[in-house]
Amino acid sequence: MSISNLDRRALLRGAVAGGGLLGLQGLLPAWAQTVSPGLRSDLPTLAGPNIDLTVGHSPFTLGGRTGHAFTVNGLLPAPLLRMREGQNVRLSVTNTLDEDTSIHWHGLLLPFQMDGVPGISFPGIRPRETFVYEFPIKQSGTYWYHSHSGMQEAMGHFGPIVIDPAGVDPVAYDREHVLVLSDWSFLHPHEILNKLKKSPGYFNRQRTTVAGLLDGSDRMSLSERRMWGAMRMDPRDTLDVSGATYTYLVNGHGPQENWTGLFRPGERVRLRVINASAMSIFNFRIPGLAMTVVQADGENVRPVEVDEFQISVAETYDVIVRPTEDRAYTIVSEAIDSSGMGRATLAPRPGMTAEVPPLRRTPNLTMADMGMGGMNHGGMGHGAMNMAGMDHAAMGHGDMAGMDHSAQGASGAAMAMDHSGMNMRDPSKAPANMAVGVGVDAIAMAPANRLAERPQGLQDVDHRVLVYADLRALEPNRDRRPPSRSLEIHLTGNMERFMWGFDGRKFSELVEPIRFELNERVRVTLVNDTMMAHPIHLHGHFFELVNGHDGHQPLKHTVNVAPGSKVTFDLTADAPGDWAFHCHLLMHMHAGMFNVVTVRPLEGAAS
């Protein structure tokens, strides 16, 4: 979306009232001006400490078609908010809608009353009312903000935040660009959700075909196809909503509009990459240009050079690139099901373009994706593979996905495991605290820690790929106490009915909150019993990802839990109050994968 699509006068009025565009240099403190260490991002920007924001309706035009968006100050994405560590900020949010709205400051450490989740931390912002968020800035880094009301986030109600450090930034750079990745559909998100509830594969236009079987492009044997068919499962059910309806945007621009960020050859360019999409996980790369990851979820990490990384919904990564040639480079954010991509450009001059790579082949789910990655299949006898006693009606959507049966010596009808030992929905295999009912169609038999594995769609690429095990905190972890207890939480669902929850329960079932004592140190393990990835976000806290770097475990506020896997993190519950805990796939959250983390006592909490 170009600035020409906006009401320029309204934009300028909002900018002046809210602290001013960074281009209005005389209105800003020295730290907020476009000076060393680098040239700042060219997104419309408001600077703290006093910022006015207005939530309203706006038309949004893409590819010659105009739809309806929820916007902040008339912009999609919303204005970049620039703040400084150590400031006290005051953000006045006025609602001009005919419905309630809210703003959640994603990843920011603040009093829970300022967190912006209606019904949990505050009532919401009523139509034609103003709510003032006021809190101290305790951190620095790349973050973002979005609505937590209805599905406004899916229709444009989101924007980036950059917090500059109070001291010297350990990351040296000459120029920066903020890249907000998102997905857009002209279908209303409620209509999308209704279609998913009626037919979960509605948007999957990349299923296996007879032609794909005959020419080998599906990369599956006839016996594997028979197995998938017998289990009524889809080996390409990777994203619920795909490029069949979504257009993937970079800073509000579609692939044909080609948003462009400038550089001078030899500069160190910092890219602050934010996945603000509703339902899309991206594989991010810049062909021909190496990237050095320096920050994850706003926290500094030891630099690691890669050629590509996966960024799940609500995550952020900062990378440094150093283009030395006088040429353009294509920025690619490809959906993990290869159904479409966002595209932008880095270039020395406006108007330049580079080759846009074709979409990759559609990935197939694997045995690990259905929670069998931790099993020793080598010791399984041929008898254990007998299909004769298998109860397919009782099997879940995620029971046996993607097994490599060619290594088993079995074929045809001998392609599945005996029901008595391998029914993933067998209640006897469920943990005691799980409600095993219609909302659970699978229980992972052997979920594995996959933090050192390449993520979905990147297993076979011929270059360096970031994995979670690569992330190492730049500074030592502050709390070195061993956890006093352990907690296991299962991510559950019924994919055929599009039902999602924690431990078999939807939030609407009045589930008990997850309780922590103030300053308690807990080791939490998330077990994904489904065949979908789930980016799990905890409000108000950072947790330490247990990835092998003891003492330097990376801090995260959102972690992508791969299908059939488990992720462990250490949490110091140091923020009193009630906090949202949920999957950040917007429709999974609305379908039930949501709970409240309550930290008590409240002594020390702001009133």
Coordinates of C-alpha atoms in Angstrom, one line a residue:
M1 CA 0.0 0.0 0.0
S2 CA 1.5 3.3 -1.0
I3 CA 1.2 6.5 0.9
S4 CA -0.8 7.8 -2.1
N5 CA -3.6 5.5 -1.0
L6 CA -3.9 7.3 2.3
D7 CA -5.3 10.6 3.5
R8 CA -2.1 12.5 3.8
R9 CA -3.6 15.3 5.8
A10 CA -5.1 12.9 8.3
L11 CA -1.7 11.2 8.6
L12 CA 0.1 14.4 9.3
R13 CA -2.5 15.5 11.8
G14 CA -2.1 12.2 13.6
A15 CA 1.7 12.5 13.4
V16 CA 1.8 15.9 15.0
A17 CA -0.7 15.1 17.7
G18 CA 1.1 11.8 18.5
G19 CA 4.7 12.9 18.8
G20 CA 5.5 13.6 15.2
L21 CA 6.9 11.8 12.2
L22 CA 10.6 11.1 12.5
G23 CA 11.0 13.2 9.4
L24 CA 9.9 16.2 11.5
Q25 CA 13.4 16.4 13.0
G26 CA 12.8 19.6 15.1
L27 CA 10.0 18.0 17.1
L28 CA 12.1 15.1 18.3
P29 CA 14.7 14.5 21.0
A30 CA 18.2 13.9 19.7
W31 CA 18.1 10.1 20.3
A32 CA 15.0 9.8 18.0
Q33 CA 16.4 11.7 15.1
T34 CA 17.9 10.1 11.9
V35 CA 21.5 10.0 13.1
S36 CA 24.2 7.6 14.0
P37 CA 24.3 4.6 14.5
G38 CA 22.4 4.3 11.3
L39 CA 19.8 5.6 8.9
R40 CA 16.4 4.7 10.4
S41 CA 13.6 2.8 8.7
D42 CA 11.5 4.9 6.3
L43 CA 8.1 3.6 7.6
P44 CA 5.7 6.3 8.9
T45 CA 6.9 6.7 12.5
L46 CA 5.7 8.1 15.8
A47 CA 8.2 8.8 18.6
G48 CA 7.6 8.6 22.3
P49 CA 7.1 9.4 25.1
N50 CA 3.6 10.8 24.3
I51 CA 1.8 9.1 21.3
D52 CA -1.8 9.4 20.1
L53 CA -3.3 6.6 18.2
T54 CA -6.7 6.3 16.6
V55 CA -8.3 3.0 15.6
G56 CA -10.7 3.2 12.7
H57 CA -12.0 1.9 9.4
S58 CA -10.1 2.4 6.1
P59 CA -10.3 1.1 2.5
F60 CA -7.4 -1.1 1.5
T61 CA -6.4 -1.5 -2.1
L62 CA -4.4 -4.4 -3.4
G63 CA -4.0 -5.7 -6.9
G64 CA -6.7 -3.3 -8.2
R65 CA -9.2 -4.5 -5.7
T66 CA -10.4 -2.6 -2.7
G67 CA -11.5 -4.1 0.6
H68 CA -12.2 -3.0 4.2
A69 CA -9.4 -2.8 6.8
F70 CA -9.1 -1.9 10.5
T71 CA -6.3 0.6 10.7
V72 CA -4.4 2.8 13.2
N73 CA -4.1 6.4 12.1
G74 CA -5.3 5.3 8.7
L75 CA -2.3 3.1 8.0
L76 CA -1.7 -0.6 7.2
P77 CA 0.5 -1.6 8.9
A78 CA 0.0 0.8 11.7
P79 CA 2.7 3.5 12.3
L80 CA 6.1 2.4 13.6
L81 CA 6.4 3.4 17.3
R82 CA 9.9 4.4 18.3
M83 CA 10.7 4.5 22.0
R84 CA 13.7 4.4 24.2
E85 CA 14.6 2.2 27.1
G86 CA 14.2 4.0 30.4
Q87 CA 11.3 6.2 29.1
N88 CA 7.9 6.4 30.7
V89 CA 5.5 6.3 27.7
R90 CA 1.9 7.4 27.5
L91 CA -0.1 6.0 24.6
S92 CA -3.6 7.4 24.1
V93 CA -5.7 5.1 22.0
T94 CA -9.0 6.5 20.7
N95 CA -11.6 4.1 19.3
T96 CA -13.7 5.4 16.4
L97 CA -15.2 2.0 15.5
D98 CA -18.7 0.9 16.3
E99 CA -17.3 -2.1 18.2
D100 CA -14.8 -2.5 21.1
T101 CA -11.1 -2.6 20.3
S102 CA -7.8 -2.9 22.1
I103 CA -4.1 -2.8 21.7
H104 CA -1.7 -5.5 23.1
W105 CA 2.0 -4.5 23.2
H106 CA 3.5 -7.8 22.1
G107 CA 6.6 -8.7 24.0
L108 CA 6.7 -5.7 26.2
L109 CA 7.3 -6.1 29.9
L110 CA 4.7 -3.9 31.7
P111 CA 2.0 -4.0 34.5
F112 CA -0.7 -6.5 33.6
Q113 CA -3.4 -3.8 33.6
M114 CA -1.6 -2.2 30.6
D115 CA -1.3 -5.5 28.6
G116 CA -4.4 -4.9 26.5
V117 CA -6.3 -8.1 26.6
P118 CA -10.1 -7.6 27.1
G119 CA -11.6 -9.7 29.8
I120 CA -8.2 -10.6 31.2
S121 CA -6.2 -7.4 32.0
F122 CA -8.7 -4.6 31.2
P123 CA -12.3 -4.2 29.9
G124 CA -11.4 -3.2 26.3
I125 CA -11.8 0.2 24.7
R126 CA -15.5 1.0 24.0
P127 CA -16.7 2.8 20.8
R128 CA -15.8 6.5 20.9
E129 CA -13.8 6.2 24.0
T130 CA -10.1 6.8 24.7
F131 CA -7.9 4.5 26.9
V132 CA -4.5 5.7 28.1
Y133 CA -1.8 3.1 28.3
E134 CA 1.1 4.3 30.6
F135 CA 4.1 2.3 31.6
P136 CA 7.9 2.4 31.9
I137 CA 10.0 1.0 29.1
K138 CA 12.2 -1.7 30.6
Q139 CA 13.8 -3.2 27.5
S140 CA 15.1 -2.6 24.0
G141 CA 14.7 -4.4 20.7
T142 CA 12.2 -5.1 18.0
Y143 CA 8.5 -5.8 19.0
W144 CA 5.0 -5.1 17.6
Y145 CA 1.5 -4.3 18.6
H146 CA -1.9 -5.5 17.6
S147 CA -5.6 -5.8 18.5
H148 CA -6.7 -8.5 20.9
S149 CA -10.4 -7.9 20.0
G150 CA -12.3 -10.1 17.7
M151 CA -10.4 -10.7 14.5
Q152 CA -9.3 -7.1 13.9
E153 CA -5.7 -8.2 13.8
A154 CA -6.4 -10.2 10.6
M155 CA -7.8 -7.1 8.9
G156 CA -4.9 -4.8 9.4
H157 CA -4.8 -3.8 13.1
F158 CA -1.1 -4.3 13.8
G159 CA 2.1 -2.3 13.7
P160 CA 5.8 -2.4 14.6
I161 CA 7.7 -1.2 17.6
V162 CA 11.4 -0.4 17.9
I163 CA 12.9 0.4 21.3
D164 CA 16.4 1.9 21.2
P165 CA 18.7 0.9 24.1
A166 CA 19.6 3.4 26.8
G167 CA 23.3 2.6 26.3
V168 CA 25.4 1.4 23.5
D169 CA 23.8 -1.0 21.1
P170 CA 25.9 -4.1 20.8
V171 CA 24.7 -4.4 17.2
A172 CA 26.6 -2.1 14.9
Y173 CA 24.8 -1.0 11.7
D174 CA 24.7 1.8 9.2
R175 CA 21.1 1.7 8.1
E176 CA 17.9 -0.1 9.2
H177 CA 14.7 -1.3 7.6
V178 CA 11.7 -2.7 9.5
L179 CA 10.0 -5.5 7.5
V180 CA 6.4 -6.3 8.7
L181 CA 5.3 -9.5 7.1
S182 CA 1.5 -10.2 7.0
D183 CA -1.3 -12.0 5.2
W184 CA -4.3 -10.4 3.6
S185 CA -7.6 -11.8 2.3
F186 CA -10.6 -10.1 0.9
L187 CA -12.7 -12.8 2.6
H188 CA -13.7 -11.7 6.1
P189 CA -11.8 -13.7 8.8
H190 CA -15.1 -14.9 10.3
E191 CA -16.0 -16.3 6.8
I192 CA -12.6 -18.0 6.7
L193 CA -13.1 -19.6 10.1
N194 CA -16.6 -20.8 9.1
K195 CA -15.2 -22.5 6.0
L196 CA -12.5 -24.2 8.1
K197 CA -15.1 -25.5 10.6
K198 CA -17.1 -27.0 7.8
S199 CA -14.2 -28.2 5.7
P200 CA -10.7 -28.0 7.3
G201 CA -9.0 -28.6 3.9
Y202 CA -11.0 -25.9 2.1
F203 CA -8.0 -23.7 1.3
N204 CA -5.6 -26.6 0.6
R205 CA -5.3 -26.6 -3.2
Q206 CA -2.1 -28.6 -3.2
R207 CA -3.3 -32.0 -2.4
T208 CA -1.8 -35.2 -3.9
T209 CA -3.3 -36.2 -7.2
V210 CA -3.4 -39.1 -9.6
A211 CA -1.2 -37.2 -12.0
G212 CA 1.3 -36.5 -9.2
L213 CA 1.4 -40.2 -8.4
L214 CA 2.0 -41.2 -12.0
D215 CA 4.7 -38.6 -12.8
G216 CA 6.4 -38.8 -9.3
S217 CA 5.9 -35.1 -8.4
D218 CA 3.9 -36.0 -5.3
R219 CA 7.0 -37.9 -4.0
M220 CA 4.8 -40.7 -2.6
S221 CA 4.4 -44.4 -3.5
L222 CA 1.1 -46.0 -4.2
S223 CA 1.3 -47.9 -0.9
E224 CA 1.9 -44.6 1.0
R225 CA -1.1 -43.1 -0.9
R226 CA -3.2 -46.0 0.2
M227 CA -2.1 -45.7 3.8
W228 CA -3.0 -42.0 3.8
G229 CA -6.3 -42.7 2.2
A230 CA -7.2 -45.4 4.6
M231 CA -6.5 -43.1 7.5
R232 CA -8.5 -40.3 5.9
M233 CA -5.5 -38.0 6.4
D234 CA -3.9 -35.3 4.3
P235 CA -0.1 -35.4 4.0
R236 CA -0.1 -31.8 2.8
D237 CA -2.2 -30.2 5.6
T238 CA 0.6 -27.8 6.7
L239 CA -1.2 -24.4 6.9
D240 CA -5.0 -24.1 7.5
V241 CA -5.2 -21.0 5.3
S242 CA -3.0 -20.8 2.2
G243 CA -2.1 -18.6 -0.8
A244 CA -5.4 -19.8 -2.3
T245 CA -7.0 -16.9 -0.5
Y246 CA -4.1 -15.0 1.1
T247 CA -1.8 -12.4 -0.5
Y248 CA 1.4 -12.1 1.4
L249 CA 2.5 -8.5 2.2
V250 CA 5.7 -6.8 3.2
N251 CA 5.0 -3.4 4.9
G252 CA 1.5 -3.5 3.5
H253 CA 2.7 -4.1 -0.1
G254 CA 1.8 -7.1 -2.3
P255 CA 4.4 -9.0 -4.4
Q256 CA 3.6 -6.9 -7.5
E257 CA 4.0 -3.6 -5.7
N258 CA 7.6 -4.5 -4.7
W259 CA 8.3 -2.5 -1.6
T260 CA 11.9 -1.4 -1.8
G261 CA 14.5 -0.7 0.9
L262 CA 17.6 1.2 -0.1
F263 CA 21.3 0.7 0.8
R264 CA 24.7 1.8 -0.3
P265 CA 27.1 -1.0 -1.2
G266 CA 29.3 -1.9 1.7
E267 CA 26.8 -0.7 4.4
R268 CA 25.8 -3.0 7.3
V269 CA 22.0 -3.0 7.0
R270 CA 19.9 -4.1 9.9
L271 CA 16.6 -5.7 9.0
R272 CA 14.0 -6.0 11.8
V273 CA 11.7 -8.7 10.6
I274 CA 8.3 -9.1 12.3
N275 CA 5.7 -11.8 11.4
A276 CA 2.5 -10.0 12.1
S277 CA 0.3 -12.4 10.0
A278 CA -2.8 -14.0 11.3
M279 CA -2.2 -17.6 10.1
S280 CA 1.0 -17.7 8.1
I281 CA 4.4 -19.1 8.9
F282 CA 7.2 -17.9 6.6
N283 CA 10.6 -19.1 5.4
F284 CA 12.6 -15.9 4.9
R285 CA 15.6 -15.6 2.7
I286 CA 17.4 -13.1 0.4
P287 CA 19.0 -15.1 -2.4
G288 CA 22.6 -14.2 -2.9
L289 CA 22.9 -12.4 0.5
A290 CA 24.0 -14.0 3.8
M291 CA 22.2 -12.9 6.9
T292 CA 23.7 -12.7 10.4
V293 CA 21.0 -13.2 13.1
V294 CA 21.7 -10.8 16.0
Q295 CA 18.3 -10.7 17.8
A296 CA 15.4 -13.0 18.4
D297 CA 12.1 -11.7 19.9
G298 CA 13.8 -8.4 20.8
E299 CA 16.6 -10.1 22.8
N300 CA 20.2 -10.0 21.7
V301 CA 21.8 -13.4 20.7
R302 CA 25.3 -14.4 19.8
P303 CA 25.6 -13.7 16.0
V304 CA 25.0 -16.7 13.8
E305 CA 25.3 -16.5 10.0
V306 CA 22.6 -18.2 8.0
D307 CA 21.1 -18.1 4.5
E308 CA 17.5 -18.7 5.6
F309 CA 15.3 -18.9 8.7
Q310 CA 11.7 -19.7 9.5
I311 CA 9.7 -17.1 11.3
S312 CA 6.5 -18.2 12.9
V313 CA 3.5 -16.0 13.6
A314 CA 4.4 -13.3 16.3
E315 CA 8.1 -13.9 16.3
T316 CA 10.7 -11.3 15.4
Y317 CA 14.3 -11.7 14.1
D318 CA 16.9 -9.0 13.6
V319 CA 19.5 -9.7 11.0
I320 CA 22.5 -7.9 9.6
V321 CA 23.2 -8.0 5.9
R322 CA 26.1 -6.4 4.0
P323 CA 25.4 -6.1 0.3
T324 CA 28.7 -5.2 -1.4
E325 CA 27.5 -5.2 -5.1
D326 CA 25.7 -2.4 -6.9
R327 CA 22.7 -4.6 -7.6
A328 CA 19.2 -5.4 -6.3
Y329 CA 18.3 -8.4 -4.1
T330 CA 14.9 -10.0 -3.7
I331 CA 13.5 -10.4 -0.2
V332 CA 11.5 -13.6 -0.1
S333 CA 9.0 -14.6 2.6
E334 CA 7.6 -17.9 1.4
A335 CA 4.6 -19.6 3.1
I336 CA 5.8 -22.9 4.6
D337 CA 3.3 -24.8 2.4
S338 CA 4.8 -23.1 -0.7
S339 CA 1.4 -21.8 -1.7
G340 CA 2.6 -18.2 -2.1
M341 CA 5.2 -15.7 -1.1
G342 CA 5.7 -12.1 0.0
R343 CA 8.3 -10.2 -2.1
A344 CA 10.2 -7.0 -1.5
T345 CA 13.6 -5.7 -2.7
L346 CA 16.8 -4.3 -1.3
A347 CA 18.5 -2.0 -3.9
P348 CA 20.9 0.8 -4.2
R349 CA 18.3 2.9 -6.1
P350 CA 14.5 3.0 -6.4
G351 CA 13.0 1.1 -9.3
M352 CA 15.5 -1.7 -9.4
T353 CA 14.5 -5.3 -9.2
A354 CA 16.1 -8.7 -9.0
E355 CA 15.0 -12.2 -10.1
V356 CA 12.1 -13.6 -8.1
P357 CA 12.7 -17.3 -7.4
P358 CA 9.9 -19.7 -8.2
L359 CA 7.8 -21.3 -5.4
R360 CA 9.4 -24.4 -4.0
R361 CA 7.7 -27.8 -4.2
T362 CA 4.9 -28.5 -1.7
P363 CA 6.3 -30.2 1.4
N364 CA 4.9 -33.5 2.6
L365 CA 4.4 -34.2 6.3
T366 CA 6.7 -36.9 7.8
M367 CA 6.6 -39.5 10.5
A368 CA 8.1 -37.0 13.0
D369 CA 5.2 -34.6 12.3
M370 CA 2.8 -37.1 13.7
G371 CA 4.7 -37.6 17.0
M372 CA 6.6 -40.7 16.1
G373 CA 10.0 -39.1 15.7
G374 CA 11.2 -40.4 19.1
M375 CA 10.4 -44.1 18.4
N376 CA 12.8 -46.8 17.6
H377 CA 11.3 -48.2 14.4
G378 CA 14.3 -50.4 13.7
G379 CA 13.1 -53.0 16.3
M380 CA 9.6 -53.2 14.9
G381 CA 8.7 -56.6 13.4
H382 CA 6.7 -57.1 10.3
G383 CA 3.9 -58.4 12.5
A384 CA 3.6 -55.0 14.2
M385 CA 2.8 -53.5 10.8
N386 CA -0.2 -55.6 10.2
M387 CA -3.2 -53.6 9.0
A388 CA -5.7 -56.3 9.6
G389 CA -6.7 -55.2 13.1
M390 CA -6.5 -51.5 12.6
D391 CA -9.6 -49.4 13.6
H392 CA -9.4 -46.5 11.2
A393 CA -12.6 -45.0 12.6
A394 CA -10.9 -44.6 16.0
M395 CA -7.7 -43.1 14.6
G396 CA -7.1 -39.4 14.7
H397 CA -6.1 -37.0 11.9
G398 CA -2.4 -37.2 13.0
D399 CA -1.8 -40.8 13.6
M400 CA 0.7 -42.1 11.1
A401 CA 1.6 -39.2 8.9
G402 CA 4.5 -39.6 6.4
M403 CA 6.1 -42.8 7.6
D404 CA 8.9 -44.1 5.3
H405 CA 7.6 -47.6 4.9
S406 CA 10.0 -48.4 2.1
A407 CA 12.6 -49.0 4.8
Q408 CA 10.3 -51.5 6.6
G409 CA 10.1 -54.0 3.8
A410 CA 6.3 -53.9 3.9
S411 CA 4.0 -53.0 1.1
G412 CA 0.3 -52.5 0.2
A413 CA -2.0 -53.6 3.0
A414 CA 0.9 -54.1 5.4
M415 CA 1.5 -50.4 5.7
A416 CA 0.1 -49.5 9.1
M417 CA 0.7 -50.4 12.7
D418 CA -1.5 -52.7 14.8
H419 CA -4.3 -50.8 16.3
S420 CA -3.8 -52.3 19.7
G421 CA -0.4 -50.7 20.1
M422 CA -0.5 -47.7 17.9
N423 CA -3.9 -45.9 18.2
M424 CA -2.8 -42.4 19.0
R425 CA -6.2 -41.5 20.4
D426 CA -6.2 -44.4 22.9
P427 CA -7.3 -42.7 26.2
S428 CA -5.0 -45.0 28.2
K429 CA -2.0 -43.3 26.5
A430 CA -3.1 -39.8 27.6
P431 CA -1.7 -38.0 30.6
A432 CA -4.0 -37.9 33.6
N433 CA -4.7 -34.2 33.3
M434 CA -5.9 -34.4 29.7
A435 CA -9.5 -34.4 28.8
V436 CA -9.7 -37.0 26.0
G437 CA -13.0 -36.3 24.2
V438 CA -14.1 -35.2 20.8
G439 CA -11.6 -32.3 21.0
V440 CA -8.6 -34.6 20.8
D441 CA -8.1 -36.7 17.7
A442 CA -4.4 -37.6 18.3
I443 CA -2.0 -38.2 21.2
A444 CA 1.7 -38.2 20.1
M445 CA 3.2 -41.5 21.0
A446 CA 6.8 -40.4 21.1
P447 CA 7.1 -36.6 20.8
A448 CA 10.7 -35.6 20.3
N449 CA 12.7 -32.4 21.0
R450 CA 13.2 -31.1 17.5
L451 CA 15.0 -27.8 18.3
A452 CA 18.1 -28.9 16.4
E453 CA 16.1 -30.0 13.3
R454 CA 15.5 -27.9 10.3
P455 CA 11.9 -26.6 10.2
Q456 CA 9.2 -27.6 7.8
G457 CA 9.9 -27.1 4.2
L458 CA 13.6 -26.5 4.7
Q459 CA 14.9 -30.0 5.4
D460 CA 16.5 -30.4 2.0
V461 CA 17.7 -26.9 0.9
D462 CA 21.4 -26.7 0.1
H463 CA 22.3 -23.8 2.3
R464 CA 22.5 -22.8 6.0
V465 CA 19.2 -22.8 7.9
L466 CA 18.7 -21.3 11.3
V467 CA 17.4 -23.8 14.0
Y468 CA 16.4 -23.0 17.5
A469 CA 19.4 -24.8 18.8
D470 CA 21.6 -22.1 17.2
L471 CA 20.2 -19.4 19.4
R472 CA 22.4 -18.5 22.3
A473 CA 21.8 -15.5 24.6
L474 CA 24.4 -12.8 24.3
E475 CA 24.4 -12.1 28.0
P476 CA 24.3 -14.7 30.8
N477 CA 20.8 -15.7 32.0
R478 CA 19.9 -13.6 35.1
D479 CA 18.1 -16.3 37.1
R480 CA 20.4 -19.3 37.5
R481 CA 18.3 -21.1 40.0
P482 CA 17.2 -24.7 39.1
P483 CA 13.5 -25.0 38.5
S484 CA 11.6 -26.0 41.6
R485 CA 9.0 -28.0 39.7
S486 CA 8.0 -29.2 36.2
L487 CA 4.8 -28.7 34.3
E488 CA 3.7 -30.4 31.1
I489 CA 1.1 -28.8 28.8
H490 CA -0.3 -30.6 25.8
L491 CA -1.3 -28.8 22.6
T492 CA -4.4 -30.7 21.4
G493 CA -6.9 -30.5 18.7
N494 CA -9.4 -32.2 16.4
M495 CA -8.4 -31.1 12.9
E496 CA -11.5 -32.5 11.2
R497 CA -13.7 -30.4 13.4
F498 CA -11.3 -27.4 13.7
M499 CA -11.2 -27.6 17.5
W500 CA -8.1 -26.6 19.4
G501 CA -7.1 -26.4 23.1
F502 CA -4.7 -27.1 25.9
D503 CA -4.8 -30.5 27.5
G504 CA -7.9 -31.4 25.6
R505 CA -10.0 -28.4 26.7
K506 CA -11.1 -25.3 25.0
F507 CA -10.9 -21.9 26.8
S508 CA -14.7 -21.6 26.5
E509 CA -15.0 -24.7 28.8
L510 CA -14.1 -22.5 31.8
V511 CA -10.8 -24.2 32.2
E512 CA -8.7 -23.6 35.3
P513 CA -5.9 -21.0 34.9
I514 CA -2.3 -22.0 34.9
R515 CA -1.0 -20.9 38.3
F516 CA 2.4 -19.8 39.4
E517 CA 3.8 -18.3 42.6
L518 CA 5.4 -15.0 42.3
N519 CA 9.1 -15.5 41.4
E520 CA 8.7 -19.2 41.1
R521 CA 11.1 -21.0 38.8
V522 CA 9.3 -23.6 36.7
R523 CA 10.4 -25.9 33.9
V524 CA 7.5 -26.0 31.3
T525 CA 7.3 -28.6 28.6
L526 CA 4.9 -28.1 25.7
V527 CA 3.9 -31.3 23.9
N528 CA 2.3 -30.9 20.5
D529 CA -0.1 -33.8 20.0
T530 CA -1.3 -32.4 16.7
M531 CA 0.1 -32.4 13.1
M532 CA 0.1 -28.6 12.9
A533 CA 2.7 -26.2 14.1
H534 CA 1.6 -23.9 17.0
P535 CA 3.4 -20.6 17.8
I536 CA 2.8 -20.4 21.6
H537 CA 3.0 -16.9 23.2
L538 CA 3.1 -16.0 26.9
H539 CA 2.2 -12.4 27.7
G540 CA 4.2 -10.3 30.2
H541 CA 7.2 -12.6 30.4
F542 CA 10.2 -13.9 28.6
F543 CA 11.1 -17.6 29.1
E544 CA 14.5 -19.3 28.5
L545 CA 14.4 -21.9 25.7
V546 CA 16.1 -25.1 26.9
N547 CA 18.2 -25.7 23.8
G548 CA 21.6 -26.9 25.2
H549 CA 23.1 -23.5 26.0
D550 CA 23.0 -23.7 29.8
G551 CA 23.5 -20.3 31.4
H552 CA 23.0 -18.6 28.0
Q553 CA 19.5 -20.0 27.1
P554 CA 17.9 -17.7 24.6
L555 CA 15.0 -15.6 25.8
K556 CA 11.8 -15.8 23.9
H557 CA 8.2 -14.7 24.3
T558 CA 6.9 -16.8 21.4
V559 CA 8.1 -20.3 20.4
N560 CA 7.0 -22.4 17.4
V561 CA 6.2 -25.9 18.6
A562 CA 6.7 -28.2 15.6
P563 CA 4.1 -30.9 14.8
G564 CA 4.5 -34.0 17.0
S565 CA 7.3 -32.4 19.0
K566 CA 8.0 -31.1 22.4
V567 CA 9.6 -27.8 23.5
T568 CA 10.9 -27.1 27.0
F569 CA 11.5 -23.7 28.6
D570 CA 12.4 -22.4 32.0
L571 CA 10.2 -19.6 33.3
T572 CA 10.7 -17.2 36.2
A573 CA 7.2 -16.0 37.0
D574 CA 8.3 -12.5 38.1
A575 CA 5.4 -10.5 36.7
P576 CA 2.3 -10.6 39.1
G577 CA -1.1 -10.6 37.5
D578 CA -3.2 -12.4 35.0
W579 CA -1.6 -13.0 31.6
A580 CA -2.9 -14.5 28.3
F581 CA -1.2 -17.7 27.1
H582 CA -2.2 -18.9 23.7
C583 CA -1.4 -20.1 20.2
H584 CA -0.8 -17.1 18.0
L585 CA -2.5 -18.6 15.0
L586 CA -5.4 -16.3 15.3
M587 CA -8.1 -18.9 14.4
H588 CA -6.6 -21.6 16.6
M589 CA -6.8 -19.1 19.5
H590 CA -10.4 -18.3 18.7
A591 CA -11.2 -22.0 18.4
G592 CA -10.0 -22.6 21.9
M593 CA -6.2 -22.8 22.2
F594 CA -6.1 -20.1 24.9
N595 CA -5.7 -19.9 28.7
V596 CA -4.8 -17.5 31.5
V597 CA -1.5 -17.7 33.4
T598 CA -2.0 -16.2 36.9
V599 CA 0.9 -15.2 39.0
R600 CA 0.2 -14.6 42.7
P601 CA 0.5 -12.9 45.1
L602 CA 0.0 -9.5 43.6
E603 CA 2.3 -7.7 46.0
G604 CA 4.4 -5.3 44.0
A605 CA 2.0 -5.0 41.1
A606 CA 1.0 -1.6 40.0
S607 CA -2.5 -0.5 41.0

